[in-house]
């Protein structure tokens, strides 16, 4: 079987996938997140540590549990997730989820990671576009290749009936302005249209935003399993979040105050507070219709076992949404979980009930307008480059660079992206944004407005927002240097 040279060697019973069976049958699951280690780590030690965690995971009886192996999440200098996962038991690989990062990987190289997963008998994969890291700049981002998660999903979808994978995708619902939130959801729809069959959220603590995501999918008639990504905080992890070292993950001022107060007491009391928060989040997720949770920060077998007991206890403790909501609000002391005042939520009456009903309405809002200069530039670009996607990419390049900020690539896409060059995104993403934008809507690098927020505002002005979810843009060869 092939797509662009992709040859898959299947090494498993294609009818068996315990993780997929749980999601398909409404069985709540727990995934234990582990990041692939740095390349300097002794392979024997890393493999032994992962096997110890797997042993703990496989011996949990309270609820179905598996591992989620992330790819280049915290640092670029790591093994690939598929290499790291090779030490897992061959008989239980259908219980685990493998992430595939598009960072510093062409589509062909992303395909090689897929081949490793297929040959190793891994069924459940989540392609992601990949991260930028603290200290990196727009220039360093431009000097790398990022394979868009949508393109990776499409690559797998085109294998058609021979595709052995149960593919997922990621979404960051923790966006608090329409120009940031809608591009996330529109790209999510595109991912689902191109082969994703379950959704994993970014890390966050705002349960209203998790409910918003569930309601949005229901509003669109999209009944896909969703998994909420949660985190057990330690003082060290909190410091990283406060320093902005995890793109797309933010803590509100009120919540930060709560955490700082918890830090004033003993380490044991701080840890106990985090476990209780995990319990409330896990129970809330199930009541809101999530199919499971993925927990980061469980870095030892003992913590895995404690988490399973705590989560199971909470699922039994809270069977009713109203009882859970009261406990959740009291636990937060009515703290505001949004990062700044007057934040945007897509629906009114969130938390009025667990699930979307006929009384809920979408929040009314005014789209952020375009300046006269932006409108003039759009009209000028449309006049000058109406057929640029059908011409040699070098045609009119100087003019495109001057008037559209274009960078070199193997195929011009300006007419498909509202005449905003996708290469003005440091990752070169054309099918929608990553999840790393800052609270003010700027790129995670902080040097400019997110390219896809610009596209969103132009699409709204032209009344063609639907194109942002319907139009698939083929990957191109990025010119480096």
Coordinates of C-alpha atoms in Angstrom, one line a residue:
X1 CA 0.0 0.0 0.0
X2 CA 1.3 3.4 -0.7
X3 CA 0.7 7.2 -0.6
X4 CA 3.6 9.3 -1.7
X5 CA 5.9 6.3 -1.2
X6 CA 4.5 5.3 2.2
X7 CA 4.6 1.5 2.5
X8 CA 3.0 0.1 5.7
X9 CA 3.9 -3.3 7.1
X10 CA 1.1 -4.3 9.4
X11 CA 2.2 -6.4 12.4
X12 CA -1.0 -7.0 14.3
X13 CA -4.6 -8.3 14.3
X14 CA -6.4 -5.4 12.5
X15 CA -9.7 -6.4 14.2
X16 CA -8.4 -5.8 17.8
X17 CA -8.0 -2.4 19.4
X18 CA -8.9 -2.2 23.0
X19 CA -8.5 1.6 23.3
X20 CA -10.8 2.2 20.3
X21 CA -13.3 -0.3 21.6
X22 CA -13.5 1.6 24.9
X23 CA -14.2 4.9 23.1
X24 CA -16.7 3.4 20.7
X25 CA -18.6 1.8 23.6
X26 CA -18.6 4.8 26.0
X27 CA -16.2 3.3 28.5
X28 CA -14.2 6.0 30.4
X29 CA -10.5 5.6 30.0
X30 CA -7.4 7.0 31.6
X31 CA -4.1 7.7 29.7
X32 CA -0.8 8.3 31.5
X33 CA 1.3 10.7 29.5
X34 CA 5.0 10.1 29.1
X35 CA 7.4 12.2 27.0
X36 CA 10.1 10.5 25.0
X37 CA 13.5 11.0 26.7
X38 CA 16.4 13.0 25.4
X39 CA 18.8 11.3 23.1
X40 CA 21.5 11.4 25.7
X41 CA 19.5 9.1 28.0
X42 CA 20.8 5.6 28.3
X43 CA 18.4 3.5 26.1
X44 CA 18.5 0.6 28.6
X45 CA 17.6 2.8 31.5
X46 CA 14.9 4.6 29.5
X47 CA 13.4 1.3 28.3
X48 CA 13.4 -0.2 31.8
X49 CA 11.7 2.9 33.3
X50 CA 9.0 2.8 30.6
X51 CA 8.4 -0.9 31.2
X52 CA 7.9 -0.3 34.9
X53 CA 5.3 2.4 34.1
X54 CA 3.6 0.1 31.7
X55 CA 3.5 -2.7 34.3
X56 CA 1.8 -0.4 36.7
X57 CA -0.7 0.8 34.0
X58 CA -1.6 -2.7 32.8
X59 CA -2.2 -3.9 36.4
X60 CA -4.8 -1.2 37.1
X61 CA -8.2 -2.8 37.6
X62 CA -10.3 0.2 38.4
X63 CA -10.6 1.5 34.9
X64 CA -9.1 0.9 31.4
X65 CA -5.7 2.6 31.4
X66 CA -3.0 3.0 28.8
X67 CA 0.1 5.1 28.0
X68 CA 0.2 8.2 25.8
X69 CA 3.8 8.7 24.5
X70 CA 4.4 12.3 23.3
X71 CA 6.9 13.2 20.6
X72 CA 9.3 16.1 21.1
X73 CA 7.0 17.8 23.6
X74 CA 9.3 19.5 26.0
X75 CA 12.6 19.6 24.0
X76 CA 13.6 18.9 20.4
X77 CA 16.6 16.7 21.4
X78 CA 14.6 13.5 22.1
X79 CA 14.0 10.1 20.6
X80 CA 10.9 9.9 18.5
X81 CA 7.9 8.5 20.4
X82 CA 7.7 5.5 18.1
X83 CA 11.3 4.6 18.9
X84 CA 10.8 5.0 22.7
X85 CA 7.6 3.0 22.6
X86 CA 9.4 0.0 21.1
X87 CA 10.2 -1.3 24.6
X88 CA 6.5 -1.8 25.4
X89 CA 4.9 -5.2 25.4
X90 CA 3.9 -6.3 21.9
X91 CA 0.7 -7.9 23.2
X92 CA -0.8 -4.7 24.7
X93 CA 0.2 -2.0 22.2
X94 CA -3.4 -1.5 21.2
X95 CA -4.0 0.0 24.6
X96 CA -1.5 2.9 24.1
X97 CA -1.5 6.1 22.1
X98 CA 1.5 7.4 20.1
X99 CA 2.0 11.0 19.2
X100 CA 3.8 11.9 15.9
X101 CA 5.4 15.4 15.8
X102 CA 5.8 17.2 12.5
X103 CA 8.6 19.4 13.9
X104 CA 11.7 19.2 11.8
X105 CA 10.1 16.5 9.7
X106 CA 9.1 16.5 6.0
X107 CA 6.0 14.6 5.1
X108 CA 8.2 11.7 4.0
X109 CA 9.9 11.7 7.4
X110 CA 6.6 11.8 9.2
X111 CA 5.6 8.8 7.0
X112 CA 8.7 7.0 8.3
X113 CA 7.5 7.5 11.9
X114 CA 4.1 6.1 10.8
X115 CA 5.9 3.0 9.3
X116 CA 7.6 2.4 12.6
X117 CA 4.3 2.5 14.4
X118 CA 2.7 0.1 11.9
X119 CA 5.6 -2.3 12.0
X120 CA 5.6 -2.2 15.8
X121 CA 1.9 -3.0 16.1
X122 CA 0.7 0.4 17.4
X123 CA -2.8 1.2 16.4
X124 CA -3.6 4.6 18.0
X125 CA -1.7 7.6 16.7
X126 CA -2.2 11.3 17.0
X127 CA -0.3 13.5 14.5
X128 CA 0.6 17.0 15.7
X129 CA 2.3 19.8 13.9
X130 CA 5.0 20.2 16.6
X131 CA 6.2 22.8 19.1
X132 CA 8.6 25.8 19.2
X133 CA 10.6 26.1 22.4
X134 CA 11.6 29.0 24.7
X135 CA 14.5 30.9 23.2
X136 CA 13.6 30.0 19.6
X137 CA 12.9 32.9 17.2
X138 CA 10.9 33.5 14.1
X139 CA 14.1 33.0 12.1
X140 CA 14.9 29.7 13.7
X141 CA 11.3 28.5 13.1
X142 CA 11.6 29.5 9.4
X143 CA 14.8 27.4 9.2
X144 CA 12.9 24.2 10.1
X145 CA 10.2 22.1 8.4
X146 CA 6.8 21.5 10.2
X147 CA 4.5 18.9 8.7
X148 CA 1.0 20.1 9.4
X149 CA -1.2 17.7 11.4
X150 CA -4.0 18.1 8.9
X151 CA -1.6 17.0 6.1
X152 CA -0.4 14.0 8.1
X153 CA -4.0 12.9 8.7
X154 CA -4.8 13.3 5.0
X155 CA -1.7 11.2 4.1
X156 CA -3.1 8.4 6.3
X157 CA -6.7 8.9 5.0
X158 CA -5.6 8.3 1.5
X159 CA -4.4 4.9 2.3
X160 CA -8.2 4.2 2.6
X161 CA -9.4 0.7 3.6
X162 CA -5.8 -0.5 4.2
X163 CA -5.2 2.2 6.8
X164 CA -4.7 0.3 10.1
X165 CA -4.8 3.2 12.4
X166 CA -7.3 4.8 14.8
X167 CA -6.2 8.4 14.4
X168 CA -6.8 11.3 16.8
X169 CA -6.1 15.0 16.7
X170 CA -5.5 17.8 19.2
X171 CA -7.4 21.0 19.9
X172 CA -6.8 23.9 22.3
X173 CA -10.2 25.2 23.4
X174 CA -8.5 27.6 25.9
X175 CA -8.8 30.6 23.7
X176 CA -10.6 33.6 24.9
X177 CA -11.2 35.9 21.9
X178 CA -13.2 35.0 18.8
X179 CA -10.3 35.6 16.4
X180 CA -8.3 33.0 18.3
X181 CA -11.0 30.6 19.2
X182 CA -12.7 30.1 15.8
X183 CA -9.5 29.3 13.9
X184 CA -8.9 26.5 16.5
X185 CA -12.4 25.0 16.0
X186 CA -12.4 25.4 12.3
X187 CA -9.1 23.6 12.1
X188 CA -10.5 20.9 14.4
X189 CA -13.4 20.4 11.9
X190 CA -10.9 20.1 9.1
X191 CA -8.9 17.5 11.1
X192 CA -12.1 15.5 11.6
X193 CA -13.0 15.7 8.0
X194 CA -9.6 14.4 7.0
X195 CA -9.5 11.3 9.2
X196 CA -9.3 12.1 12.9
X197 CA -11.7 10.0 14.9
X198 CA -11.1 11.3 18.4
X199 CA -10.0 14.6 20.0
X200 CA -7.5 15.3 22.7
X201 CA -7.5 18.8 24.3
X202 CA -4.5 20.9 25.4
X203 CA -3.7 21.1 29.1
X204 CA -6.0 23.5 31.0
X205 CA -8.1 24.1 34.2
X206 CA -11.1 26.0 32.9
X207 CA -13.9 23.5 32.9
X208 CA -16.2 26.0 31.1
X209 CA -13.9 25.8 28.1
X210 CA -14.0 22.0 28.2
X211 CA -17.8 22.1 28.2
X212 CA -17.7 24.7 25.4
X213 CA -15.8 22.3 23.2
X214 CA -18.3 19.5 23.9
X215 CA -21.2 21.8 23.2
X216 CA -19.6 23.0 20.0
X217 CA -19.2 19.5 18.7
X218 CA -22.8 18.7 19.6
X219 CA -24.0 21.9 18.0
X220 CA -22.3 20.9 14.8
X221 CA -23.7 17.4 15.0
X222 CA -20.2 15.9 15.4
X223 CA -20.3 13.0 17.9
X224 CA -16.6 12.2 18.3
X225 CA -15.0 10.9 21.5
X226 CA -13.0 13.6 23.3
X227 CA -10.2 13.2 25.9
X228 CA -9.3 16.0 28.3
X229 CA -5.6 16.5 28.9
X230 CA -4.9 17.2 32.6
X231 CA -1.8 17.8 34.6
X232 CA -0.6 17.1 38.2
X233 CA 1.3 20.2 39.2
X234 CA 4.5 20.2 41.2
X235 CA 6.3 23.4 42.2
X236 CA 8.7 22.9 39.4
X237 CA 6.0 22.5 36.8
X238 CA 4.2 25.5 38.1
X239 CA 7.3 27.6 37.7
X240 CA 7.6 26.5 34.1
X241 CA 4.0 27.4 33.4
X242 CA 4.3 30.8 35.1
X243 CA 7.4 31.4 33.0
X244 CA 5.4 30.8 29.8
X245 CA 7.6 27.7 28.9
X246 CA 4.6 25.6 27.7
X247 CA 3.1 27.2 24.6
X248 CA -0.7 27.4 24.7
X249 CA -1.0 26.6 28.4
X250 CA -1.9 29.5 30.7
X251 CA -2.9 30.0 34.3
X252 CA -5.4 32.8 35.2
X253 CA -4.4 35.4 37.8
X254 CA -7.0 34.0 40.3
X255 CA -5.9 30.4 39.9
X256 CA -2.3 31.5 40.2
X257 CA -3.1 33.1 43.5
X258 CA -4.7 29.9 44.7
X259 CA -1.6 27.9 43.7
X260 CA 0.7 30.4 45.3
X261 CA -1.3 30.1 48.6
X262 CA -1.1 26.3 48.4
X263 CA 2.7 26.6 48.0
X264 CA 3.0 28.4 51.3
X265 CA 2.1 25.3 53.2
X266 CA 4.0 22.0 53.3
X267 CA 4.9 20.0 50.2
X268 CA 2.4 17.3 51.3
X269 CA -0.4 19.8 51.5
X270 CA 0.4 21.2 48.1
X271 CA 0.4 17.7 46.6
X272 CA -2.9 16.8 48.3
X273 CA -4.5 19.9 46.8
X274 CA -3.4 18.8 43.3
X275 CA -4.8 15.4 43.8
X276 CA -8.2 16.8 44.9
X277 CA -8.2 19.1 41.9
X278 CA -7.5 16.1 39.6
X279 CA -10.4 14.2 41.1
X280 CA -12.8 17.1 40.5
X281 CA -11.6 17.6 36.9
X282 CA -11.8 13.9 36.1
X283 CA -15.3 13.6 37.5
X284 CA -16.4 16.8 35.7
X285 CA -15.0 15.6 32.4
X286 CA -17.0 12.4 32.5
X287 CA -20.2 14.3 33.5
X288 CA -19.6 16.7 30.6
X289 CA -19.5 13.9 28.1
X290 CA -15.7 13.3 27.8
X291 CA -14.6 9.8 26.9
X292 CA -11.5 9.9 29.1
X293 CA -8.6 11.9 30.4
X294 CA -4.9 12.0 29.6
X295 CA -2.8 12.9 32.7
X296 CA 0.6 14.5 32.5
X297 CA 3.0 14.5 35.5
X298 CA 2.5 10.9 36.7
X299 CA 6.3 10.1 36.6
X300 CA 6.4 7.0 38.7
X301 CA 4.5 3.7 39.1
X302 CA 3.3 4.8 42.5
X303 CA 1.8 8.0 41.2
X304 CA 0.0 6.0 38.4
X305 CA -1.6 3.7 41.0
X306 CA -2.6 6.7 43.2
X307 CA -4.1 8.5 40.2
X308 CA -6.2 5.5 39.2
X309 CA -7.6 5.1 42.8
X310 CA -8.3 8.9 43.1
X311 CA -10.0 9.1 39.7
X312 CA -12.1 6.0 40.3
X313 CA -13.1 7.4 43.7
X314 CA -14.1 10.7 42.2
X315 CA -16.2 9.0 39.4
X316 CA -18.1 7.1 42.2
X317 CA -18.4 10.2 44.4
X318 CA -19.9 12.4 41.7
X319 CA -22.8 10.9 39.8
X320 CA -24.8 14.0 39.4
X321 CA -23.8 17.2 37.5
X322 CA -25.3 19.6 39.9
X323 CA -23.6 18.1 43.0
X324 CA -20.3 18.1 41.1
X325 CA -20.8 21.7 40.0
X326 CA -21.4 22.9 43.6
X327 CA -18.3 21.2 44.9
X328 CA -16.2 22.4 42.0
X329 CA -17.2 26.1 42.5
X330 CA -16.7 25.8 46.2
X331 CA -13.3 24.3 45.7
X332 CA -12.2 27.2 43.5
X333 CA -13.8 29.7 46.0
X334 CA -15.5 31.2 42.9
X335 CA -12.1 32.1 41.4
X336 CA -12.1 33.2 37.8
X337 CA -10.3 30.7 35.6
X338 CA -10.2 32.9 32.5
X339 CA -6.9 34.7 32.0
X340 CA -8.3 38.3 31.8
X341 CA -11.6 40.1 32.3
X342 CA -14.5 39.9 29.7
X343 CA -13.2 36.8 28.1
X344 CA -15.2 35.2 25.3
X345 CA -17.1 32.0 25.7
X346 CA -18.9 30.6 22.6
X347 CA -22.2 29.7 24.4
X348 CA -24.2 31.4 27.1
X349 CA -25.6 29.3 29.9
X350 CA -22.6 27.2 30.2
X351 CA -22.8 25.1 33.4
X352 CA -26.6 25.5 33.4
X353 CA -26.7 21.8 32.5
X354 CA -24.2 19.1 31.7
X355 CA -25.1 18.7 28.0
X356 CA -26.2 20.9 25.2
X357 CA -30.0 21.4 25.1
X358 CA -32.5 23.4 23.1
X359 CA -32.2 26.5 25.4
X360 CA -28.5 27.1 24.9
X361 CA -27.6 29.8 22.4
X362 CA -24.3 31.0 20.9
X363 CA -22.9 34.2 22.4
X364 CA -23.5 37.3 20.3
X365 CA -20.3 39.1 19.4
X366 CA -18.9 41.6 16.9
X367 CA -16.1 40.4 14.7
X368 CA -12.9 42.4 15.0
X369 CA -12.9 44.8 12.1
X370 CA -10.2 45.4 9.5
X371 CA -8.4 48.7 9.2
X372 CA -8.6 50.6 5.9
X373 CA -5.0 49.7 5.3
X374 CA -5.8 46.0 5.6
X375 CA -8.7 46.2 3.2
X376 CA -6.6 48.1 0.7
X377 CA -3.8 45.5 0.9
X378 CA -6.3 42.7 0.5
X379 CA -7.8 44.3 -2.7
X380 CA -4.4 45.0 -4.0
X381 CA -3.1 41.5 -3.5
X382 CA -6.2 40.0 -5.0
X383 CA -5.9 42.3 -8.1
X384 CA -2.1 41.5 -8.5
X385 CA -2.0 37.8 -7.7
X386 CA -5.5 36.3 -8.5
X387 CA -4.1 33.1 -10.1
X388 CA -0.8 32.8 -8.2
X389 CA -1.6 29.2 -7.1
X390 CA -1.7 28.2 -10.8
X391 CA 1.6 29.9 -11.8
X392 CA 5.2 29.2 -11.3
X393 CA 5.9 30.0 -7.6
X394 CA 8.7 32.3 -8.7
X395 CA 6.4 34.4 -10.8
X396 CA 6.1 38.0 -9.4
X397 CA 8.0 36.9 -6.3
X398 CA 9.5 40.3 -5.6
X399 CA 6.0 41.9 -5.8
X400 CA 4.6 39.1 -3.6
X401 CA 7.4 39.6 -1.1
X402 CA 6.8 43.4 -1.0
X403 CA 3.0 43.3 -0.8
X404 CA 2.2 40.0 0.9
X405 CA 5.4 39.3 3.0
X406 CA 5.9 36.1 1.0
X407 CA 8.7 33.7 1.6
X408 CA 9.9 31.2 -0.9
X409 CA 8.1 27.8 -1.2
X410 CA 7.4 25.2 -3.9
X411 CA 3.8 26.3 -4.6
X412 CA 2.1 29.6 -4.0
X413 CA -1.1 29.4 -2.0
X414 CA -2.1 33.1 -1.7
X415 CA -5.5 32.8 -3.4
X416 CA -6.4 29.9 -1.0
X417 CA -5.4 31.8 2.2
X418 CA -7.1 35.1 1.7
X419 CA -3.9 36.5 0.3
X420 CA -2.0 36.0 3.5
X421 CA 1.2 34.0 2.9
X422 CA 1.2 30.9 5.2
X423 CA 5.0 31.2 5.4
X424 CA 4.5 34.3 7.6
X425 CA 3.7 31.7 10.2
X426 CA 7.0 30.6 11.6
X427 CA 5.9 27.0 11.2
X428 CA 4.5 27.6 7.7
X429 CA 1.1 26.1 8.7
X430 CA -1.5 26.6 5.9
X431 CA -4.5 24.6 7.1
X432 CA -5.0 26.4 10.4
X433 CA -3.2 27.5 13.6
X434 CA -1.2 25.6 16.1
X435 CA -2.4 25.8 19.7
X436 CA 0.4 27.9 21.0
X437 CA -0.8 31.5 20.7
X438 CA -0.5 33.8 23.6
X439 CA -3.4 35.2 25.6
X440 CA -3.4 38.4 23.5
X441 CA -3.7 36.4 20.3
X442 CA -0.1 36.9 19.2
X443 CA 2.1 34.1 17.9
X444 CA 3.7 32.0 20.6
X445 CA 7.0 33.7 19.7
X446 CA 5.4 37.0 20.5
X447 CA 6.8 38.8 17.4
X448 CA 3.5 39.3 15.5
X449 CA -0.2 38.6 15.4
X450 CA -1.0 35.0 14.6
X451 CA -1.1 34.5 10.8
X452 CA -4.4 32.6 11.1
X453 CA -6.1 35.3 13.2
X454 CA -5.4 37.6 10.2
X455 CA -7.0 35.0 7.9
X456 CA -9.9 34.7 10.2
X457 CA -10.6 38.5 10.2
X458 CA -10.3 38.6 6.4
X459 CA -12.6 35.6 6.0
X460 CA -15.2 37.2 8.3
X461 CA -15.0 40.5 6.4
X462 CA -15.5 38.6 3.1
X463 CA -18.2 36.4 4.7
X464 CA -16.4 33.3 3.7
X465 CA -15.4 31.8 7.1
X466 CA -16.7 28.4 5.9
X467 CA -13.7 28.2 3.6
X468 CA -11.3 28.0 6.6
X469 CA -12.7 24.5 7.5
X470 CA -13.7 23.3 4.0
X471 CA -10.6 24.1 2.0
X472 CA -7.7 21.6 2.3
X473 CA -4.4 23.0 1.3
X474 CA -1.8 20.6 0.0
X475 CA 1.6 20.5 1.7
X476 CA 4.5 22.3 -0.1
X477 CA 8.2 22.0 0.0
X478 CA 9.5 24.7 2.3
X479 CA 12.6 26.6 1.2
X480 CA 15.0 26.8 4.1
X481 CA 17.7 29.4 4.6

